[in-house]
Amino acid sequence: MTLGDKGRVRTLVSSQKRTDVRFMREALAEARRAAAVEEVPVGAVIVFQGQVIARGRNRIRELKDPTAHAEVLAIRAAGQHLKSERLRETTLYTTLEPCALCAGGIVLARIPRVVFAAADPKAGAAGSVMDLLRHSQLNHRADVTGGVLPGLSRRLLQRFFRQRRGRD
Amino acid sequence: MTLGDKGRVRTLVSSQKRTDVRFMREALAEARRAAAVEEVPVGAVIVFQGQVIARGRNRIRELKDPTAHAEVLAIRAAGQHLKSERLRETTLYTTLEPCALCAGGIVLARIPRVVFAAADPKAGAAGSVMDLLRHSQLNHRADVTGGVLPGLSRRLLQRFFRQRRGRD
């Protein structure tokens, strides 16, 4: 690798990172919308060809639906948008490491890349408690990037749970 | 344990088994409805206080939704019925061992008992590939009964895939 190649790789890496930060900010905006209606603040967006094609935020309480996680709602919306149950060539951005439900949905949708902000040590299924996105026996594996703006996501969650405890 | 106790236990076990077979037949009816519209034939019902309160069948292709599994749709319908995102005191019957998505949904919904017909050696998350319903680190564990009318479920699936291959 010449000095020029190294520079090019560096530029590519930092360009990818800027893109990830930009779309994670969109997912964080969804998380804030969830918090505003007293849902646990988690948000997700799905990007295809450089554009956000689907958004989701936690709506469990509103819909009385334990499966209404941000990622599942975004996957459902993206399927509608692409008119396909396979979300190839997409990237899913989520403010919290996917749980088993959401990781299962990502595998079924064949999403090739997942970017998350904060890790979830209690239920994370992208490396924390288990790793369903790189599971040797499942028929799909995703490229996973964690820790993009994790502090912003964590602070939203901490503030939400502090306020909820205050009300109880 | 006296002879009388043994008899009572046997009666309880066989009564539970009869109940399981009865509700699995309802789940199989849902699976047949899926097959009739060329969806992979998997069906599910959720029972509360001895009554079916929610039904679901695979609708992935119809809805262009990779998360439209029978179990997820039944969980969603049961949440609406009980007006709660927690499905306590329910039993979920499904014709195929739940995958990671569905097992994740069962954990989130806190469903205490799951009964399935056929095991899924490729993606089953209730003991075959992994066991999310009895996972030491997750905050809910379900009682699981497999192998209730497995042959009926397997035959439906085999016939479906044979016909699909025939058309390709």
CSV table of C-alpha atoms in Angstrom, one decimal:
chain,number,residue,atom,x,y,z
A,1,MET,CA,0.0,0.0,0.0
A,2,THR,CA,1.5,3.4,-1.0
A,3,LEU,CA,1.1,6.6,0.9
A,4,GLY,CA,-1.6,7.6,-1.6
A,5,ASP,CA,-3.6,4.4,-1.0
A,6,LYS,CA,-3.5,5.0,2.7
A,7,GLY,CA,-4.8,8.5,2.3
A,8,ARG,CA,-7.7,7.1,0.1
A,9,VAL,CA,-8.6,4.5,2.7
A,10,ARG,CA,-8.6,7.1,5.4
A,11,THR,CA,-10.8,9.4,3.3
A,12,LEU,CA,-13.3,6.5,2.7
A,13,VAL,CA,-13.4,5.5,6.4
A,14,SER,CA,-14.0,9.1,7.5
A,15,SER,CA,-16.7,9.6,4.8
A,16,GLN,CA,-18.5,6.4,6.0
A,17,LYS,CA,-18.3,7.7,9.5
A,18,ARG,CA,-19.8,11.0,8.6
A,19,THR,CA,-22.6,9.3,6.8
A,20,ASP,CA,-23.3,7.0,9.8
A,21,VAL,CA,-23.4,10.0,12.1
A,22,ARG,CA,-25.8,11.8,9.8
A,23,PHE,CA,-28.3,9.0,9.7
A,24,MET,CA,-27.9,8.2,13.4
A,25,ARG,CA,-29.0,11.7,14.1
A,26,GLU,CA,-32.2,10.9,12.1
A,27,ALA,CA,-32.7,7.8,14.2
A,28,LEU,CA,-32.2,9.9,17.4
A,29,ALA,CA,-34.9,12.3,16.2
A,30,GLU,CA,-37.3,9.3,16.1
A,31,ALA,CA,-36.2,8.3,19.6
A,32,ARG,CA,-37.0,11.9,20.8
A,33,ARG,CA,-40.5,11.7,19.2
A,34,ALA,CA,-41.0,8.4,21.2
A,35,ALA,CA,-40.0,10.1,24.5
A,36,ALA,CA,-42.4,13.0,23.8
A,37,VAL,CA,-45.3,10.6,24.0
A,38,GLU,CA,-43.9,8.6,27.0
A,39,GLU,CA,-42.6,5.6,25.0
A,40,VAL,CA,-39.1,4.3,25.8
A,41,PRO,CA,-37.0,6.5,23.5
A,42,VAL,CA,-35.6,4.2,20.7
A,43,GLY,CA,-35.6,5.2,17.1
A,44,ALA,CA,-34.6,3.7,13.8
A,45,VAL,CA,-34.3,4.6,10.1
A,46,ILE,CA,-33.5,2.4,7.1
A,47,VAL,CA,-31.4,3.9,4.3
A,48,PHE,CA,-31.4,2.7,0.6
A,49,GLN,CA,-29.3,4.4,-2.1
A,50,GLY,CA,-28.3,7.2,0.3
A,51,GLN,CA,-31.9,8.1,1.2
A,52,VAL,CA,-34.0,7.4,4.3
A,53,ILE,CA,-36.8,5.1,3.0
A,54,ALA,CA,-38.4,4.2,6.4
A,55,ARG,CA,-38.6,5.4,9.9
A,56,GLY,CA,-39.7,3.8,13.1
A,57,ARG,CA,-40.0,4.7,16.8
A,58,ASN,CA,-41.0,2.6,19.8
A,59,ARG,CA,-44.8,2.5,20.0
A,60,ILE,CA,-45.4,-0.4,22.4
A,61,ARG,CA,-47.7,1.4,24.8
A,62,GLU,CA,-49.6,3.4,22.1
A,63,LEU,CA,-50.4,0.3,20.0
A,64,LYS,CA,-50.6,-2.2,22.9
A,65,ASP,CA,-48.1,-4.3,20.9
A,66,PRO,CA,-45.0,-5.8,22.5
A,67,THR,CA,-43.5,-6.2,19.0
A,68,ALA,CA,-43.9,-2.5,18.1
A,69,HIS,CA,-40.2,-1.8,18.4
A,70,ALA,CA,-38.6,1.0,16.3
A,71,GLU,CA,-36.6,-1.5,14.2
A,72,VAL,CA,-39.6,-3.8,13.4
A,73,LEU,CA,-41.8,-0.8,12.4
A,74,ALA,CA,-39.0,0.6,10.2
A,75,ILE,CA,-38.5,-2.9,8.6
A,76,ARG,CA,-42.3,-3.1,7.9
A,77,ALA,CA,-42.3,0.4,6.4
A,78,ALA,CA,-39.2,-0.4,4.2
A,79,GLY,CA,-40.9,-3.5,2.9
A,80,GLN,CA,-43.9,-1.5,1.8
A,81,HIS,CA,-41.6,1.1,0.2
A,82,LEU,CA,-39.5,-1.4,-1.7
A,83,LYS,CA,-42.5,-3.7,-2.4
A,84,SER,CA,-40.4,-6.6,-1.2
A,85,GLU,CA,-40.0,-8.6,1.9
A,86,ARG,CA,-36.2,-8.6,1.3
A,87,LEU,CA,-34.4,-5.4,2.2
A,88,ARG,CA,-31.2,-6.0,0.3
A,89,GLU,CA,-28.7,-3.1,-0.1
A,90,THR,CA,-30.1,-1.3,2.9
A,91,THR,CA,-28.6,-0.1,6.1
A,92,LEU,CA,-30.6,0.0,9.3
A,93,TYR,CA,-29.6,2.6,11.9
A,94,THR,CA,-31.0,2.2,15.4
A,95,THR,CA,-30.3,4.1,18.6
A,96,LEU,CA,-30.1,1.0,20.8
A,97,GLU,CA,-28.6,-2.4,20.0
A,98,PRO,CA,-31.3,-4.7,18.6
A,99,CYS,CA,-33.0,-7.2,20.9
A,100,ALA,CA,-33.7,-10.8,19.8
A,101,LEU,CA,-37.0,-9.8,18.2
A,102,CYS,CA,-35.4,-7.0,16.1
A,103,ALA,CA,-32.3,-9.0,15.2
A,104,GLY,CA,-34.6,-11.9,14.1
A,105,GLY,CA,-36.4,-9.4,11.9
A,106,ILE,CA,-33.1,-8.1,10.5
A,107,VAL,CA,-32.0,-11.7,9.6
A,108,LEU,CA,-35.4,-12.5,7.9
A,109,ALA,CA,-35.2,-9.2,5.9
A,110,ARG,CA,-31.6,-10.0,4.9
A,111,ILE,CA,-30.5,-6.5,5.8
A,112,PRO,CA,-26.8,-6.4,5.0
A,113,ARG,CA,-25.6,-3.7,7.4
A,114,VAL,CA,-26.7,-2.6,10.9
A,115,VAL,CA,-25.4,0.5,12.8
A,116,PHE,CA,-26.4,1.1,16.4
A,117,ALA,CA,-25.7,3.8,18.9
A,118,ALA,CA,-25.8,2.5,22.5
A,119,ALA,CA,-25.2,-1.2,23.5
A,120,ASP,CA,-27.9,-3.0,25.5
A,121,PRO,CA,-26.2,-5.1,28.2
A,122,LYS,CA,-29.5,-6.5,29.3
A,123,ALA,CA,-31.1,-7.7,26.1
A,124,GLY,CA,-28.8,-6.8,23.2
A,125,ALA,CA,-28.7,-9.5,20.5
A,126,ALA,CA,-25.9,-8.0,18.4
A,127,GLY,CA,-23.1,-9.0,20.6
A,128,SER,CA,-24.1,-8.1,24.2
A,129,VAL,CA,-26.2,-11.0,25.5
A,130,MET,CA,-26.1,-13.0,22.3
A,131,ASP,CA,-25.1,-12.4,18.6
A,132,LEU,CA,-27.9,-13.2,16.2
A,133,LEU,CA,-26.5,-11.0,13.4
A,134,ARG,CA,-23.4,-13.1,13.1
A,135,HIS,CA,-24.8,-16.5,14.1
A,136,SER,CA,-23.0,-19.4,12.4
A,137,GLN,CA,-26.2,-21.5,12.0
A,138,LEU,CA,-28.6,-18.8,10.6
A,139,ASN,CA,-28.8,-18.2,6.9
A,140,HIS,CA,-27.9,-14.5,6.9
A,141,ARG,CA,-25.2,-12.5,8.6
A,142,ALA,CA,-25.0,-8.7,8.8
A,143,ASP,CA,-22.1,-6.3,9.0
A,144,VAL,CA,-22.5,-4.6,12.4
A,145,THR,CA,-21.1,-1.2,13.6
A,146,GLY,CA,-21.8,-0.2,17.2
A,147,GLY,CA,-21.1,2.9,19.2
A,148,VAL,CA,-22.1,5.7,16.8
A,149,LEU,CA,-23.2,8.6,19.0
A,150,PRO,CA,-23.8,6.3,22.0
A,151,GLY,CA,-23.8,9.1,24.6
A,152,LEU,CA,-26.7,10.9,23.0
A,153,SER,CA,-28.8,7.7,22.9
A,154,ARG,CA,-27.9,6.7,26.5
A,155,ARG,CA,-28.7,10.2,27.8
A,156,LEU,CA,-32.2,10.1,26.2
A,157,LEU,CA,-32.8,6.7,27.8
A,158,GLN,CA,-31.5,7.7,31.2
A,159,ARG,CA,-33.5,10.9,31.3
A,160,PHE,CA,-36.7,9.0,30.3
A,161,PHE,CA,-36.3,6.3,33.0
A,162,ARG,CA,-35.3,9.0,35.7
A,163,GLN,CA,-38.5,11.0,34.9
A,164,ARG,CA,-40.6,7.8,34.9
A,165,ARG,CA,-39.3,6.8,38.3
A,166,GLY,CA,-40.0,10.3,39.5
A,167,ARG,CA,-43.7,9.9,38.6
A,168,ASP,CA,-44.1,6.5,40.2
B,1,MET,CA,-47.9,-40.6,46.3
B,2,THR,CA,-50.9,-43.0,46.6
B,3,LEU,CA,-52.4,-44.9,43.8
B,4,GLY,CA,-55.3,-42.3,43.8
B,5,ASP,CA,-52.8,-39.5,43.4
B,6,LYS,CA,-51.1,-41.2,40.5
B,7,GLY,CA,-54.5,-41.6,38.8
B,8,ARG,CA,-55.3,-37.9,39.3
B,9,VAL,CA,-51.9,-36.8,37.8
B,10,ARG,CA,-52.5,-39.1,34.8
B,11,THR,CA,-56.0,-37.6,34.3
B,12,LEU,CA,-54.5,-34.0,34.5
B,13,VAL,CA,-51.8,-34.8,32.0
B,14,SER,CA,-54.2,-36.4,29.5
B,15,SER,CA,-56.6,-33.5,29.9
B,16,GLN,CA,-53.8,-31.0,29.2
B,17,LYS,CA,-52.8,-33.1,26.2
B,18,ARG,CA,-56.4,-33.1,24.8
B,19,THR,CA,-56.6,-29.3,25.3
B,20,ASP,CA,-53.2,-28.9,23.5
B,21,VAL,CA,-54.4,-31.1,20.6
B,22,ARG,CA,-57.7,-29.1,20.3
B,23,PHE,CA,-56.0,-25.7,20.1
B,24,MET,CA,-53.2,-27.0,17.8
B,25,ARG,CA,-55.9,-28.1,15.4
B,26,GLU,CA,-57.0,-24.4,15.3
B,27,ALA,CA,-53.4,-23.3,14.6
B,28,LEU,CA,-53.2,-25.9,11.8
B,29,ALA,CA,-56.4,-24.4,10.3
B,30,GLU,CA,-54.6,-21.1,10.1
B,31,ALA,CA,-51.6,-22.8,8.5
B,32,ARG,CA,-53.9,-24.2,5.8
B,33,ARG,CA,-55.4,-20.8,5.2
B,34,ALA,CA,-51.8,-19.5,4.6
B,35,ALA,CA,-51.1,-22.4,2.1
B,36,ALA,CA,-54.3,-21.6,0.2
B,37,VAL,CA,-52.9,-18.1,-0.7
B,38,GLU,CA,-49.4,-19.4,-1.4
B,39,GLU,CA,-47.8,-18.4,1.9
B,40,VAL,CA,-45.5,-20.8,3.8
B,41,PRO,CA,-48.1,-22.7,5.9
B,42,VAL,CA,-47.5,-21.7,9.5
B,43,GLY,CA,-50.4,-20.8,11.8
B,44,ALA,CA,-50.8,-19.7,15.4
B,45,VAL,CA,-53.5,-19.0,18.0
B,46,ILE,CA,-53.3,-17.5,21.5
B,47,VAL,CA,-55.5,-18.8,24.2
B,48,PHE,CA,-56.7,-17.0,27.3
B,49,GLN,CA,-59.0,-18.5,29.9
B,50,GLY,CA,-59.8,-21.4,27.7
B,51,GLN,CA,-60.7,-19.3,24.6
B,52,VAL,CA,-58.9,-18.4,21.4
B,53,ILE,CA,-58.5,-14.6,21.6
B,54,ALA,CA,-56.1,-14.2,18.6
B,55,ARG,CA,-55.2,-15.9,15.4
B,56,GLY,CA,-52.3,-15.4,13.0
B,57,ARG,CA,-51.0,-17.0,9.8
B,58,ASN,CA,-47.9,-16.3,7.8
B,59,ARG,CA,-48.6,-13.2,5.6
B,60,ILE,CA,-45.1,-12.3,4.5
B,61,ARG,CA,-45.7,-12.2,0.8
B,62,GLU,CA,-49.1,-10.6,1.0
B,63,LEU,CA,-47.9,-7.8,3.2
B,64,LYS,CA,-44.4,-7.5,1.9
B,65,ASP,CA,-43.4,-7.7,5.5
B,66,PRO,CA,-40.6,-10.1,6.6
B,67,THR,CA,-41.9,-9.8,10.2
B,68,ALA,CA,-45.4,-10.9,9.3
B,69,HIS,CA,-45.0,-14.4,10.9
B,70,ALA,CA,-48.0,-16.1,12.3
B,71,GLU,CA,-46.9,-15.8,15.9
B,72,VAL,CA,-46.1,-12.0,15.6
B,73,LEU,CA,-49.5,-11.3,14.0
B,74,ALA,CA,-51.2,-13.4,16.7
B,75,ILE,CA,-49.3,-11.5,19.5
B,76,ARG,CA,-50.3,-8.2,18.0
B,77,ALA,CA,-53.9,-9.2,17.8
B,78,ALA,CA,-53.9,-10.6,21.4
B,79,GLY,CA,-52.4,-7.3,22.7
B,80,GLN,CA,-55.3,-5.4,21.0
B,81,HIS,CA,-57.8,-7.9,22.5
B,82,LEU,CA,-56.4,-7.7,26.1
B,83,LYS,CA,-55.6,-4.0,25.7
B,84,SER,CA,-52.2,-4.7,27.1
B,85,GLU,CA,-48.7,-5.2,25.7
B,86,ARG,CA,-48.2,-8.0,28.3
B,87,LEU,CA,-49.9,-11.3,27.5
B,88,ARG,CA,-49.8,-12.9,30.9
B,89,GLU,CA,-51.8,-16.1,31.6
B,90,THR,CA,-51.9,-16.9,27.9
B,91,THR,CA,-50.7,-19.9,25.9
B,92,LEU,CA,-49.4,-19.5,22.3
B,93,TYR,CA,-49.9,-22.5,20.0
B,94,THR,CA,-47.9,-22.5,16.8
B,95,THR,CA,-47.5,-25.1,14.1
B,96,LEU,CA,-43.7,-24.5,13.7
B,97,GLU,CA,-41.1,-24.0,16.4
B,98,PRO,CA,-40.7,-20.2,16.8
B,99,CYS,CA,-37.8,-18.5,15.0
B,100,ALA,CA,-35.6,-15.8,16.8
B,101,LEU,CA,-38.1,-13.0,15.8
B,102,CYS,CA,-41.1,-14.9,17.2
B,103,ALA,CA,-39.3,-16.1,20.3
B,104,GLY,CA,-38.1,-12.5,20.9
B,105,GLY,CA,-41.7,-11.4,20.7
B,106,ILE,CA,-42.9,-14.1,23.1
B,107,VAL,CA,-40.3,-13.0,25.6
B,108,LEU,CA,-41.3,-9.3,25.3
B,109,ALA,CA,-45.0,-10.2,25.6
B,110,ARG,CA,-44.2,-12.3,28.7
B,111,ILE,CA,-46.2,-15.3,27.3
B,112,PRO,CA,-45.9,-18.0,30.0
B,113,ARG,CA,-46.5,-21.1,27.8
B,114,VAL,CA,-45.7,-22.0,24.2
B,115,VAL,CA,-46.8,-25.2,22.5
B,116,PHE,CA,-45.5,-26.0,19.0
B,117,ALA,CA,-46.1,-28.8,16.5
B,118,ALA,CA,-43.0,-29.4,14.3
B,119,ALA,CA,-39.5,-28.5,15.3
B,120,ASP,CA,-37.5,-26.3,12.9
B,121,PRO,CA,-33.9,-27.6,12.7
B,122,LYS,CA,-32.8,-24.7,10.5
B,123,ALA,CA,-34.0,-21.6,12.5
B,124,GLY,CA,-35.9,-22.9,15.6
B,125,ALA,CA,-35.2,-20.7,18.6
B,126,ALA,CA,-37.0,-22.8,21.2
B,127,GLY,CA,-34.4,-25.5,21.4
B,128,SER,CA,-33.3,-26.4,17.9
B,129,VAL,CA,-30.7,-23.8,16.8
B,130,MET,CA,-30.9,-21.8,20.0
B,131,ASP,CA,-33.2,-21.5,23.0
B,132,LEU,CA,-34.4,-18.0,23.6
B,133,LEU,CA,-37.5,-19.1,25.6
B,134,ARG,CA,-35.3,-20.5,28.4
B,135,HIS,CA,-32.3,-18.2,28.1
B,136,SER,CA,-30.6,-17.6,31.4
B,137,GLN,CA,-29.8,-13.9,30.7
B,138,LEU,CA,-33.2,-12.7,29.4
B,139,ASN,CA,-35.9,-11.5,31.8
B,140,HIS,CA,-38.6,-14.0,30.9
B,141,ARG,CA,-38.7,-17.7,30.5
B,142,ALA,CA,-41.6,-19.7,29.0
B,143,ASP,CA,-42.8,-23.3,29.6
B,144,VAL,CA,-42.3,-25.0,26.3
B,145,THR,CA,-44.1,-28.1,24.9
B,146,GLY,CA,-43.0,-29.3,21.4
B,147,GLY,CA,-44.3,-32.2,19.2
B,148,VAL,CA,-48.0,-31.7,19.4
B,149,LEU,CA,-49.4,-33.1,16.1
B,150,PRO,CA,-46.0,-32.6,14.4
B,151,GLY,CA,-46.7,-34.9,11.5
B,152,LEU,CA,-49.8,-32.8,10.4
B,153,SER,CA,-47.7,-29.6,10.4
B,154,ARG,CA,-44.7,-31.2,8.6
B,155,ARG,CA,-46.9,-32.7,5.9
B,156,LEU,CA,-48.5,-29.3,5.2
B,157,LEU,CA,-45.0,-27.7,4.9
B,158,GLN,CA,-43.6,-30.6,2.7
B,159,ARG,CA,-46.6,-30.4,0.3
B,160,PHE,CA,-46.2,-26.7,0.0
B,161,PHE,CA,-42.5,-26.7,-0.8
B,162,ARG,CA,-43.0,-29.7,-3.2
B,163,GLN,CA,-45.7,-27.8,-5.1
B,164,ARG,CA,-43.6,-24.6,-5.2
B,165,ARG,CA,-40.6,-26.5,-6.6
B,166,GLY,CA,-42.9,-28.0,-9.2
B,167,ARG,CA,-43.9,-24.6,-10.4
B,168,ASP,CA,-40.3,-23.2,-10.6
